[in-house]
């Protein structure tokens, strides 16, 4: 296909004619046909069509159509064109913008209804990304044109439309940097001369001592006032509004001091002047109900001096002021990302803010009617504000929880155990009790009866274990005195009886002997048992070590004849004497190898002057400590490591 | 006046000038201070305007009572009454017009004059004396007309029922006596402490304030502050105020009372206490409303301090004058 130059003008004319034709016929088919038939690049054709449509709209506007429907039908056409794909997606929005810019407000109303009705279209994927900025700009332009107090409903509709169009986390509607409306200045009579209030004779002397009659009759003075005015409070009170307008100045030390002083005075007045006139407020409530509950709306405070008294006695006014305080405090204390780093409160300021917050809440609770409810509501709202503030600081994260894409294809793994598993029937047959400890305990043995029968639960001792002590004591060679025998212990005796009843047949043999006491009975039992039980019972366990050693030693000798092994005998006294004599003063060198502590060494030194004796003492102490381990072998080893190998040889010979 | 004297100062009496622009206050040192209300309430008031424009020594002892009529200021202290001209005072001329003393029986003691009031029917001045008597001074001729005897202890306060021309006096002996001014006889005697609803034995039986509205009377002191109906001579409302009230006044449909405690009490005629507005002196002796001028219609209270609190709006203290 040969490249032909795209004839823009020609295309535009054709499209314009076709568009008008389509409008008349109320269908977009002719336009689509013309578009498809016309030769050229898609993109070029699209932009040409955009221009054409805008041109058509322009002509319509110039003709000053009374009825908006014609504009609307053109816009419908353009929407269809986008759906057909012959027109770029921004065109409908451009057309809307053009139309709204050129029409007076009453007609804009109708156009805007159209916009509202088609919210779903705007939100659909093909239009949304292209058009949202245009729509936003269009709405903002409209809002700027409208007056908030006169076209309140229209403004509201635009805001609502924006709220429906954009997702909840859209930043364009936010006061992201927490900026303040610095232009909201409250004007009041700061200067005394400007006071319109009762112009007084200026010829009065400074100390005002002249008695003047007829002082009210001046021509220039307005109607004479009849109440005394507290100028001091008036000025301080309205100066506070400046701090509420621009809270950042609170961080400046000098302004803060002024704010503090004025606030304290004002709050003291509120505290002293309690609103408890229930009669007045009841009347007001009835009036409100009668008038259909119309809301009180005012844009700015009225700051005439004469109104001060009335304002102080009005509960709504007080609520306004106290609420302003709370909002200010929240801002000062809060973390806002866009505050400069110099905006930090010091400790005194923080303390004052906390005290005053308490006072303000208390005052709020005291204001009739329904002070308590109002105060709790305010607290709740301020808490919610904290959340919003935090959300803004984090950069307005979206509220929509996105599904992570990769989870979908996998089969979801079981997060919770299959019922069979935790009921103990599954493959693991491990029962989960919900708590680790309980699970462990339960799974020791899942059958209680079996668990009770297990060997580890056998707590009853055997006869020989239990009576070993008693048997030994009964042995006359041990010479244990009567009163120290275990059988005299009533606790022991009771347990002995129980054990005998379970294990010993002697318990059930009838006997003619008459026993005077349990102890005597047990004595006889013990003697019977002693006869029965085998000889090598653990009562001789103390001597086990040596016997075993002897046995081992014999075995060793039998097994290995050729090893000149040093016998693992206990070191005898004679041997110790010999070594000591040989060691003499060198016993200290041996000491660390025998693992003697320094304290013990000192003790040995103090015990005796004679070095031989000391050496002997060392060896004795070593033997005491080691007990059964004080063998010749270990002594030889120690001697060898200490460097006294020749003595070791002596030992081995002995 | 050094700081120690200021610390121990008590204000016992106040009176507004006939034009309503000045306030005279008497203290326990025998001084009278004149303050300018117009300067203090003007838009360009300074701290200096809360100081007196004139201070002078009026009596030897404390100035217990001050009273103003069309052009004169009358002050009473220990045993004597002095009269001053407001016009002269405003010009800072402190020479009294006259000074008189009632005839006291004994010349050893000099009994004080606790309270004064005008009896406009026969242009006389009624004095409550410390010698248990009420003295009446004829202002036209300047002579003491009569002495009303009957109280057994010193008389605290006097008040006049304008329509009937009766004088009411309350005394330390706990009796409120009503006298006929022409005959000088005691018509009624109410012993307030004998009525159980009012009596407060822990405080005593003395009556320190009596004020009347022709049909109604307020009296209080040792017994609770109570509102009496004078025709039936019975108490109708008792006010549950803690402490002894030293001065009370009717104001529109409310009753204002000051006494022990650093607050002005607003009470309703029914007997309930509507509000208690805090003020700077720890206890209050005197309460005055400026009815002479609408521009400067303020309430001022003074007591055991050198400050006199001024209220433009009855519900909070606006500022204070100080001696």
mmCIF file of N, CA, C and O in Angstrom, chain A residues 328-410:
data_model
loop_
_atom_site.group_PDB
_atom_site.id
_atom_site.type_symbol
_atom_site.label_atom_id
_atom_site.label_comp_id
_atom_site.label_asym_id
_atom_site.label_seq_id
_atom_site.Cartn_x
_atom_site.Cartn_y
_atom_site.Cartn_z
ATOM 1 N N UNK A 328 -6.874 22.874 68.220
ATOM 2 C CA UNK A 328 -5.539 23.465 68.244
ATOM 3 C C UNK A 328 -4.561 22.577 68.982
ATOM 4 O O UNK A 328 -3.445 22.311 68.528
ATOM 5 N N UNK A 329 -4.985 22.084 70.155
ATOM 6 C CA UNK A 329 -4.090 21.253 70.945
ATOM 7 C C UNK A 329 -3.731 19.984 70.189
ATOM 8 O O UNK A 329 -2.598 19.507 70.236
ATOM 9 N N UNK A 330 -4.711 19.433 69.478
ATOM 10 C CA UNK A 330 -4.406 18.206 68.748
ATOM 11 C C UNK A 330 -3.352 18.469 67.679
ATOM 12 O O UNK A 330 -2.444 17.668 67.477
ATOM 13 N N UNK A 331 -3.482 19.611 67.024
ATOM 14 C CA UNK A 331 -2.484 19.917 66.002
ATOM 15 C C UNK A 331 -1.106 20.107 66.622
ATOM 16 O O UNK A 331 -0.110 19.597 66.125
ATOM 17 N N UNK A 332 -1.038 20.862 67.738
ATOM 18 C CA UNK A 332 0.260 21.164 68.326
ATOM 19 C C UNK A 332 0.963 19.905 68.806
ATOM 20 O O UNK A 332 2.168 19.762 68.697
ATOM 21 N N UNK A 333 0.152 18.971 69.346
ATOM 22 C CA UNK A 333 0.793 17.782 69.896
ATOM 23 C C UNK A 333 1.077 16.743 68.827
ATOM 24 O O UNK A 333 1.897 15.876 69.016
ATOM 25 N N UNK A 334 0.347 16.836 67.710
ATOM 26 C CA UNK A 334 0.360 15.715 66.778
ATOM 27 C C UNK A 334 1.604 15.659 65.914
ATOM 28 O O UNK A 334 2.340 16.626 65.740
ATOM 29 N N UNK A 335 1.809 14.481 65.332
ATOM 30 C CA UNK A 335 2.932 14.283 64.426
ATOM 31 C C UNK A 335 2.418 14.517 63.020
ATOM 32 O O UNK A 335 1.624 13.738 62.532
ATOM 33 N N UNK A 336 2.837 15.566 62.419
ATOM 34 C CA UNK A 336 2.427 15.818 61.044
ATOM 35 C C UNK A 336 3.687 15.857 60.201
ATOM 36 O O UNK A 336 4.643 16.547 60.530
ATOM 37 N N UNK A 337 3.684 15.101 59.118
ATOM 38 C CA UNK A 337 4.909 14.967 58.333
ATOM 39 C C UNK A 337 5.393 16.286 57.797
ATOM 40 O O UNK A 337 6.563 16.488 57.580
ATOM 41 N N UNK A 338 4.456 17.188 57.564
ATOM 42 C CA UNK A 338 4.843 18.410 56.883
ATOM 43 C C UNK A 338 5.150 19.557 57.830
ATOM 44 O O UNK A 338 5.368 20.674 57.400
ATOM 45 N N UNK A 339 5.160 19.288 59.108
ATOM 46 C CA UNK A 339 5.552 20.349 60.036
ATOM 47 C C UNK A 339 7.052 20.520 59.947
ATOM 48 O O UNK A 339 7.788 19.559 59.876
ATOM 49 N N UNK A 340 7.515 21.726 60.058
ATOM 50 C CA UNK A 340 8.968 21.912 60.029
ATOM 51 C C UNK A 340 9.553 21.439 61.346
ATOM 52 O O UNK A 340 8.866 21.315 62.347
ATOM 53 N N UNK A 341 10.851 21.187 61.337
ATOM 54 C CA UNK A 341 11.468 20.580 62.515
ATOM 55 C C UNK A 341 11.528 21.535 63.691
ATOM 56 O O UNK A 341 11.763 21.123 64.814
ATOM 57 N N UNK A 342 11.301 22.809 63.481
ATOM 58 C CA UNK A 342 11.337 23.730 64.607
ATOM 59 C C UNK A 342 10.031 23.730 65.378
ATOM 60 O O UNK A 342 9.909 24.374 66.401
ATOM 61 N N UNK A 343 9.063 22.998 64.864
ATOM 62 C CA UNK A 343 7.763 23.018 65.505
ATOM 63 C C UNK A 343 7.669 21.914 66.535
ATOM 64 O O UNK A 343 6.997 20.922 66.345
ATOM 65 N N UNK A 344 8.358 22.110 67.626
ATOM 66 C CA UNK A 344 8.330 21.095 68.679
ATOM 67 C C UNK A 344 7.972 21.779 69.983
ATOM 68 O O UNK A 344 8.417 22.879 70.258
ATOM 69 N N UNK A 345 7.181 21.102 70.780
ATOM 70 C CA UNK A 345 6.792 21.664 72.068
ATOM 71 C C UNK A 345 7.789 21.269 73.137
ATOM 72 O O UNK A 345 8.255 20.139 73.152
ATOM 73 N N UNK A 346 8.066 22.206 74.043
ATOM 74 C CA UNK A 346 8.910 21.795 75.163
ATOM 75 C C UNK A 346 8.029 21.289 76.311
ATOM 76 O O UNK A 346 6.819 21.284 76.223
ATOM 77 N N UNK A 347 8.703 20.845 77.386
ATOM 78 C CA UNK A 347 7.970 20.144 78.450
ATOM 79 C C UNK A 347 6.921 21.011 79.114
ATOM 80 O O UNK A 347 5.794 20.569 79.362
ATOM 81 N N UNK A 348 7.270 22.264 79.407
ATOM 82 C CA UNK A 348 6.303 23.143 80.080
ATOM 83 C C UNK A 348 5.055 23.292 79.249
ATOM 84 O O UNK A 348 3.933 23.232 79.750
ATOM 85 N N UNK A 349 5.281 23.490 77.960
ATOM 86 C CA UNK A 349 4.140 23.679 77.084
ATOM 87 C C UNK A 349 3.270 22.427 77.059
ATOM 88 O O UNK A 349 2.052 22.500 77.097
ATOM 89 N N UNK A 350 3.943 21.278 77.012
ATOM 90 C CA UNK A 350 3.178 20.035 76.969
ATOM 91 C C UNK A 350 2.349 19.874 78.236
ATOM 92 O O UNK A 350 1.179 19.491 78.178
ATOM 93 N N UNK A 351 2.968 20.186 79.382
ATOM 94 C CA UNK A 351 2.224 20.059 80.636
ATOM 95 C C UNK A 351 1.025 20.989 80.647
ATOM 96 O O UNK A 351 -0.085 20.591 81.026
ATOM 97 N N UNK A 352 1.259 22.230 80.209
ATOM 98 C CA UNK A 352 0.146 23.190 80.224
ATOM 99 C C UNK A 352 -0.967 22.717 79.320
ATOM 100 O O UNK A 352 -2.148 22.807 79.652
ATOM 101 N N UNK A 353 -0.591 22.176 78.150
ATOM 102 C CA UNK A 353 -1.613 21.697 77.214
ATOM 103 C C UNK A 353 -2.425 20.567 77.834
ATOM 104 O O UNK A 353 -3.649 20.530 77.715
ATOM 105 N N UNK A 354 -1.742 19.670 78.525
ATOM 106 C CA UNK A 354 -2.501 18.555 79.108
ATOM 107 C C UNK A 354 -3.463 19.037 80.176
ATOM 108 O O UNK A 354 -4.633 18.628 80.216
ATOM 109 N N UNK A 355 -2.989 19.952 81.037
ATOM 110 C CA UNK A 355 -3.883 20.445 82.094
ATOM 111 C C UNK A 355 -5.075 21.166 81.497
ATOM 112 O O UNK A 355 -6.219 20.986 81.917
ATOM 113 N N UNK A 356 -4.765 21.990 80.508
ATOM 114 C CA UNK A 356 -5.842 22.770 79.931
ATOM 115 C C UNK A 356 -6.814 21.879 79.177
ATOM 116 O O UNK A 356 -8.018 22.164 79.161
ATOM 117 N N UNK A 357 -6.323 20.805 78.562
ATOM 118 C CA UNK A 357 -7.245 19.885 77.876
ATOM 119 C C UNK A 357 -8.240 19.317 78.862
ATOM 120 O O UNK A 357 -9.438 19.230 78.582
ATOM 121 N N UNK A 358 -7.729 18.965 80.055
ATOM 122 C CA UNK A 358 -8.649 18.418 81.068
ATOM 123 C C UNK A 358 -9.693 19.456 81.449
ATOM 124 O O UNK A 358 -10.892 19.173 81.547
ATOM 125 N N UNK A 359 -9.228 20.693 81.647
ATOM 126 C CA UNK A 359 -10.155 21.754 82.028
ATOM 127 C C UNK A 359 -11.198 21.974 80.947
ATOM 128 O O UNK A 359 -12.390 22.132 81.229
ATOM 129 N N UNK A 360 -10.746 21.941 79.681
ATOM 130 C CA UNK A 360 -11.678 22.189 78.584
ATOM 131 C C UNK A 360 -12.739 21.099 78.521
ATOM 132 O O UNK A 360 -13.926 21.378 78.347
ATOM 133 N N UNK A 361 -12.316 19.858 78.698
ATOM 134 C CA UNK A 361 -13.306 18.776 78.681
ATOM 135 C C UNK A 361 -14.290 18.917 79.825
ATOM 136 O O UNK A 361 -15.489 18.678 79.682
ATOM 137 N N UNK A 362 -13.770 19.340 80.980
ATOM 138 C CA UNK A 362 -14.664 19.513 82.116
ATOM 139 C C UNK A 362 -15.691 20.605 81.832
ATOM 140 O O UNK A 362 -16.880 20.464 82.105
ATOM 141 N N UNK A 363 -15.218 21.706 81.242
ATOM 142 C CA UNK A 363 -16.131 22.785 80.905
ATOM 143 C C UNK A 363 -17.157 22.329 79.874
ATOM 144 O O UNK A 363 -18.331 22.679 79.964
ATOM 145 N N UNK A 364 -16.702 21.533 78.912
ATOM 146 C CA UNK A 364 -17.636 21.040 77.894
ATOM 147 C C UNK A 364 -18.730 20.196 78.528
ATOM 148 O O UNK A 364 -19.894 20.273 78.148
ATOM 149 N N UNK A 365 -18.324 19.381 79.508
ATOM 150 C CA UNK A 365 -19.329 18.524 80.139
ATOM 151 C C UNK A 365 -20.351 19.337 80.896
ATOM 152 O O UNK A 365 -21.484 18.912 81.093
ATOM 153 N N UNK A 366 -19.929 20.545 81.345
ATOM 154 C CA UNK A 366 -20.854 21.316 82.157
ATOM 155 C C UNK A 366 -21.832 22.133 81.331
ATOM 156 O O UNK A 366 -22.748 22.732 81.890
ATOM 157 N N UNK A 367 -21.626 22.198 80.031
ATOM 158 C CA UNK A 367 -22.483 23.077 79.242
ATOM 159 C C UNK A 367 -23.792 22.360 78.936
ATOM 160 O O UNK A 367 -23.796 21.306 78.319
ATOM 161 N N UNK A 368 -24.893 22.942 79.348
ATOM 162 C CA UNK A 368 -26.161 22.311 79.019
ATOM 163 C C UNK A 368 -26.563 22.658 77.606
ATOM 164 O O UNK A 368 -26.132 23.683 77.111
ATOM 165 N N UNK A 369 -27.384 21.948 76.897
ATOM 166 C CA UNK A 369 -27.905 20.646 77.281
ATOM 167 C C UNK A 369 -27.004 19.512 76.801
ATOM 168 O O UNK A 369 -26.257 19.672 75.857
ATOM 169 N N UNK A 370 -27.087 18.376 77.471
ATOM 170 C CA UNK A 370 -26.353 17.178 77.024
ATOM 171 C C UNK A 370 -24.859 17.403 76.949
ATOM 172 O O UNK A 370 -24.225 17.026 75.975
ATOM 173 N N UNK A 371 -24.309 18.049 77.976
ATOM 174 C CA UNK A 371 -22.873 18.330 77.936
ATOM 175 C C UNK A 371 -22.043 17.074 77.881
ATOM 176 O O UNK A 371 -21.066 16.984 77.137
ATOM 177 N N UNK A 372 -22.437 16.058 78.654
ATOM 178 C CA UNK A 372 -21.630 14.834 78.709
ATOM 179 C C UNK A 372 -21.569 14.150 77.356
ATOM 180 O O UNK A 372 -20.505 13.742 76.897
ATOM 181 N N UNK A 373 -22.737 14.055 76.728
ATOM 182 C CA UNK A 373 -22.767 13.358 75.438
ATOM 183 C C UNK A 373 -21.912 14.085 74.418
ATOM 184 O O UNK A 373 -21.167 13.473 73.653
ATOM 185 N N UNK A 374 -22.033 15.395 74.446
ATOM 186 C CA UNK A 374 -21.255 16.192 73.508
ATOM 187 C C UNK A 374 -19.773 15.974 73.731
ATOM 188 O O UNK A 374 -19.009 15.789 72.778
ATOM 189 N N UNK A 375 -19.367 15.970 74.977
ATOM 190 C CA UNK A 375 -17.941 15.814 75.267
ATOM 191 C C UNK A 375 -17.425 14.453 74.809
ATOM 192 O O UNK A 375 -16.327 14.350 74.237
ATOM 193 N N UNK A 376 -18.196 13.400 75.036
ATOM 194 C CA UNK A 376 -17.729 12.077 74.597
ATOM 195 C C UNK A 376 -17.666 12.006 73.086
ATOM 196 O O UNK A 376 -16.741 11.420 72.524
ATOM 197 N N UNK A 377 -18.634 12.654 72.435
ATOM 198 C CA UNK A 377 -18.625 12.640 70.972
ATOM 199 C C UNK A 377 -17.392 13.345 70.436
ATOM 200 O O UNK A 377 -16.719 12.865 69.524
ATOM 201 N N UNK A 378 -17.090 14.470 71.044
ATOM 202 C CA UNK A 378 -15.931 15.241 70.613
ATOM 203 C C UNK A 378 -14.657 14.428 70.793
ATOM 204 O O UNK A 378 -13.789 14.378 69.919
ATOM 205 N N UNK A 379 -14.573 13.745 71.914
ATOM 206 C CA UNK A 379 -13.375 12.950 72.171
ATOM 207 C C UNK A 379 -13.226 11.870 71.117
ATOM 208 O O UNK A 379 -12.141 11.610 70.603
ATOM 209 N N UNK A 380 -14.357 11.256 70.796
ATOM 210 C CA UNK A 380 -14.332 10.185 69.800
ATOM 211 C C UNK A 380 -13.892 10.709 68.445
ATOM 212 O O UNK A 380 -13.050 10.114 67.762
ATOM 213 N N UNK A 381 -14.427 11.857 68.075
ATOM 214 C CA UNK A 381 -14.085 12.425 66.765
ATOM 215 C C UNK A 381 -12.606 12.764 66.711
ATOM 216 O O UNK A 381 -11.924 12.507 65.712
ATOM 217 N N UNK A 382 -12.090 13.323 67.800
ATOM 218 C CA UNK A 382 -10.672 13.682 67.798
ATOM 219 C C UNK A 382 -9.797 12.437 67.689
ATOM 220 O O UNK A 382 -8.750 12.448 67.041
ATOM 221 N N UNK A 383 -10.235 11.363 68.330
ATOM 222 C CA UNK A 383 -9.465 10.121 68.205
ATOM 223 C C UNK A 383 -9.454 9.619 66.776
ATOM 224 O O UNK A 383 -8.422 9.143 66.286
ATOM 225 N N UNK A 384 -10.619 9.743 66.121
ATOM 226 C CA UNK A 384 -10.658 9.328 64.717
ATOM 227 C C UNK A 384 -9.710 10.176 63.880
ATOM 228 O O UNK A 384 -9.036 9.675 62.978
ATOM 229 N N UNK A 385 -9.654 11.458 64.215
ATOM 230 C CA UNK A 385 -8.751 12.350 63.503
ATOM 231 C C UNK A 385 -7.312 11.869 63.585
ATOM 232 O O UNK A 385 -6.541 11.995 62.634
ATOM 233 N N UNK A 386 -6.955 11.338 64.743
ATOM 234 C CA UNK A 386 -5.589 10.833 64.912
ATOM 235 C C UNK A 386 -5.298 9.770 63.863
ATOM 236 O O UNK A 386 -4.222 9.732 63.266
ATOM 237 N N UNK A 387 -6.296 8.898 63.656
ATOM 238 C CA UNK A 387 -6.104 7.836 62.661
ATOM 239 C C UNK A 387 -5.908 8.396 61.278
ATOM 240 O O UNK A 387 -5.019 7.963 60.536
ATOM 241 N N UNK A 388 -6.734 9.406 60.944
ATOM 242 C CA UNK A 388 -6.602 10.000 59.612
ATOM 243 C C UNK A 388 -5.243 10.663 59.457
ATOM 244 O O UNK A 388 -4.619 10.601 58.401
ATOM 245 N N UNK A 389 -4.804 11.306 60.526
ATOM 246 C CA UNK A 389 -3.505 11.966 60.485
ATOM 247 C C UNK A 389 -2.397 10.945 60.214
ATOM 248 O O UNK A 389 -1.512 11.167 59.396
ATOM 249 N N UNK A 390 -2.479 9.833 60.933
ATOM 250 C CA UNK A 390 -1.495 8.785 60.722
ATOM 251 C C UNK A 390 -1.534 8.265 59.292
ATOM 252 O O UNK A 390 -0.499 8.035 58.667
ATOM 253 N N UNK A 391 -2.723 8.139 58.769
ATOM 254 C CA UNK A 391 -2.872 7.648 57.393
ATOM 255 C C UNK A 391 -2.238 8.600 56.401
ATOM 256 O O UNK A 391 -1.553 8.199 55.467
ATOM 257 N N UNK A 392 -2.440 9.907 56.649
ATOM 258 C CA UNK A 392 -1.832 10.889 55.756
ATOM 259 C C UNK A 392 -0.322 10.840 55.837
ATOM 260 O O UNK A 392 0.371 10.954 54.831
ATOM 261 N N UNK A 393 0.179 10.672 57.059
ATOM 262 C CA UNK A 393 1.622 10.648 57.227
ATOM 263 C C UNK A 393 2.258 9.498 56.484
ATOM 264 O O UNK A 393 3.396 9.597 56.024
ATOM 265 N N UNK A 394 1.518 8.395 56.390
ATOM 266 C CA UNK A 394 2.083 7.248 55.688
ATOM 267 C C UNK A 394 1.910 7.335 54.185
ATOM 268 O O UNK A 394 2.176 6.358 53.501
ATOM 269 N N UNK A 395 1.435 8.459 53.716
ATOM 270 C CA UNK A 395 1.309 8.620 52.275
ATOM 271 C C UNK A 395 0.021 8.070 51.717
ATOM 272 O O UNK A 395 -0.041 7.660 50.566
ATOM 273 N N UNK A 396 -1.009 8.069 52.540
ATOM 274 C CA UNK A 396 -2.334 7.730 52.041
ATOM 275 C C UNK A 396 -2.371 6.367 51.378
ATOM 276 O O UNK A 396 -2.686 6.257 50.184
ATOM 277 N N UNK A 397 -2.050 5.365 52.122
ATOM 278 C CA UNK A 397 -2.087 4.018 51.546
ATOM 279 C C UNK A 397 -3.521 3.659 51.186
ATOM 280 O O UNK A 397 -4.463 4.111 51.803
ATOM 281 N N UNK A 398 -3.635 2.809 50.186
ATOM 282 C CA UNK A 398 -4.974 2.488 49.698
ATOM 283 C C UNK A 398 -5.691 1.612 50.699
ATOM 284 O O UNK A 398 -5.092 0.845 51.447
ATOM 285 N N UNK A 399 -6.997 1.731 50.688
ATOM 286 C CA UNK A 399 -7.780 0.931 51.611
ATOM 287 C C UNK A 399 -8.133 -0.422 51.052
ATOM 288 O O UNK A 399 -8.615 -1.278 51.771
ATOM 289 N N UNK A 400 -7.911 -0.589 49.760
ATOM 290 C CA UNK A 400 -8.303 -1.857 49.125
ATOM 291 C C UNK A 400 -7.196 -2.872 49.365
ATOM 292 O O UNK A 400 -6.037 -2.626 49.073
ATOM 293 N N UNK A 401 -7.571 -3.988 49.892
ATOM 294 C CA UNK A 401 -6.549 -5.014 50.110
ATOM 295 C C UNK A 401 -6.421 -5.818 48.829
ATOM 296 O O UNK A 401 -7.375 -6.450 48.390
ATOM 297 N N UNK A 402 -5.268 -5.770 48.239
ATOM 298 C CA UNK A 402 -5.065 -6.478 46.978
ATOM 299 C C UNK A 402 -4.799 -7.932 47.254
ATOM 300 O O UNK A 402 -4.074 -8.278 48.181
ATOM 301 N N UNK A 403 -5.368 -8.748 46.408
ATOM 302 C CA UNK A 403 -5.039 -10.176 46.506
ATOM 303 C C UNK A 403 -3.675 -10.384 45.882
ATOM 304 O O UNK A 403 -3.426 -9.938 44.779
ATOM 305 N N UNK A 404 -2.819 -11.078 46.590
ATOM 306 C CA UNK A 404 -1.521 -11.356 45.951
ATOM 307 C C UNK A 404 -1.738 -12.428 44.893
ATOM 308 O O UNK A 404 -2.409 -13.419 45.125
ATOM 309 N N UNK A 405 -1.162 -12.207 43.732
ATOM 310 C CA UNK A 405 -1.532 -12.998 42.557
ATOM 311 C C UNK A 405 -1.048 -14.446 42.658
ATOM 312 O O UNK A 405 -1.677 -15.361 42.182
ATOM 313 N N UNK A 406 0.126 -14.645 43.279
ATOM 314 C CA UNK A 406 0.711 -15.995 43.193
ATOM 315 C C UNK A 406 -0.029 -17.035 44.022
ATOM 316 O O UNK A 406 0.184 -18.209 43.873
ATOM 317 N N UNK A 407 -0.865 -16.642 44.880
ATOM 318 C CA UNK A 407 -1.569 -17.657 45.683
ATOM 319 C C UNK A 407 -2.561 -18.450 44.885
ATOM 320 O O UNK A 407 -2.880 -19.567 45.222
ATOM 321 N N UNK A 408 -3.056 -17.830 43.838
ATOM 322 C CA UNK A 408 -4.195 -18.471 43.175
ATOM 323 C C UNK A 408 -3.903 -19.838 42.586
ATOM 324 O O UNK A 408 -4.635 -20.771 42.856
ATOM 325 N N UNK A 409 -2.849 -19.976 41.779
ATOM 326 C CA UNK A 409 -2.706 -21.294 41.125
ATOM 327 C C UNK A 409 -2.428 -22.433 42.109
ATOM 328 O O UNK A 409 -2.853 -23.548 41.915
ATOM 329 N N UNK A 410 -1.726 -22.132 43.243
ATOM 330 C CA UNK A 410 -1.410 -23.228 44.153
ATOM 331 C C UNK A 410 -2.657 -23.704 44.848
ATOM 332 O O UNK A 410 -3.532 -22.925 45.162
#
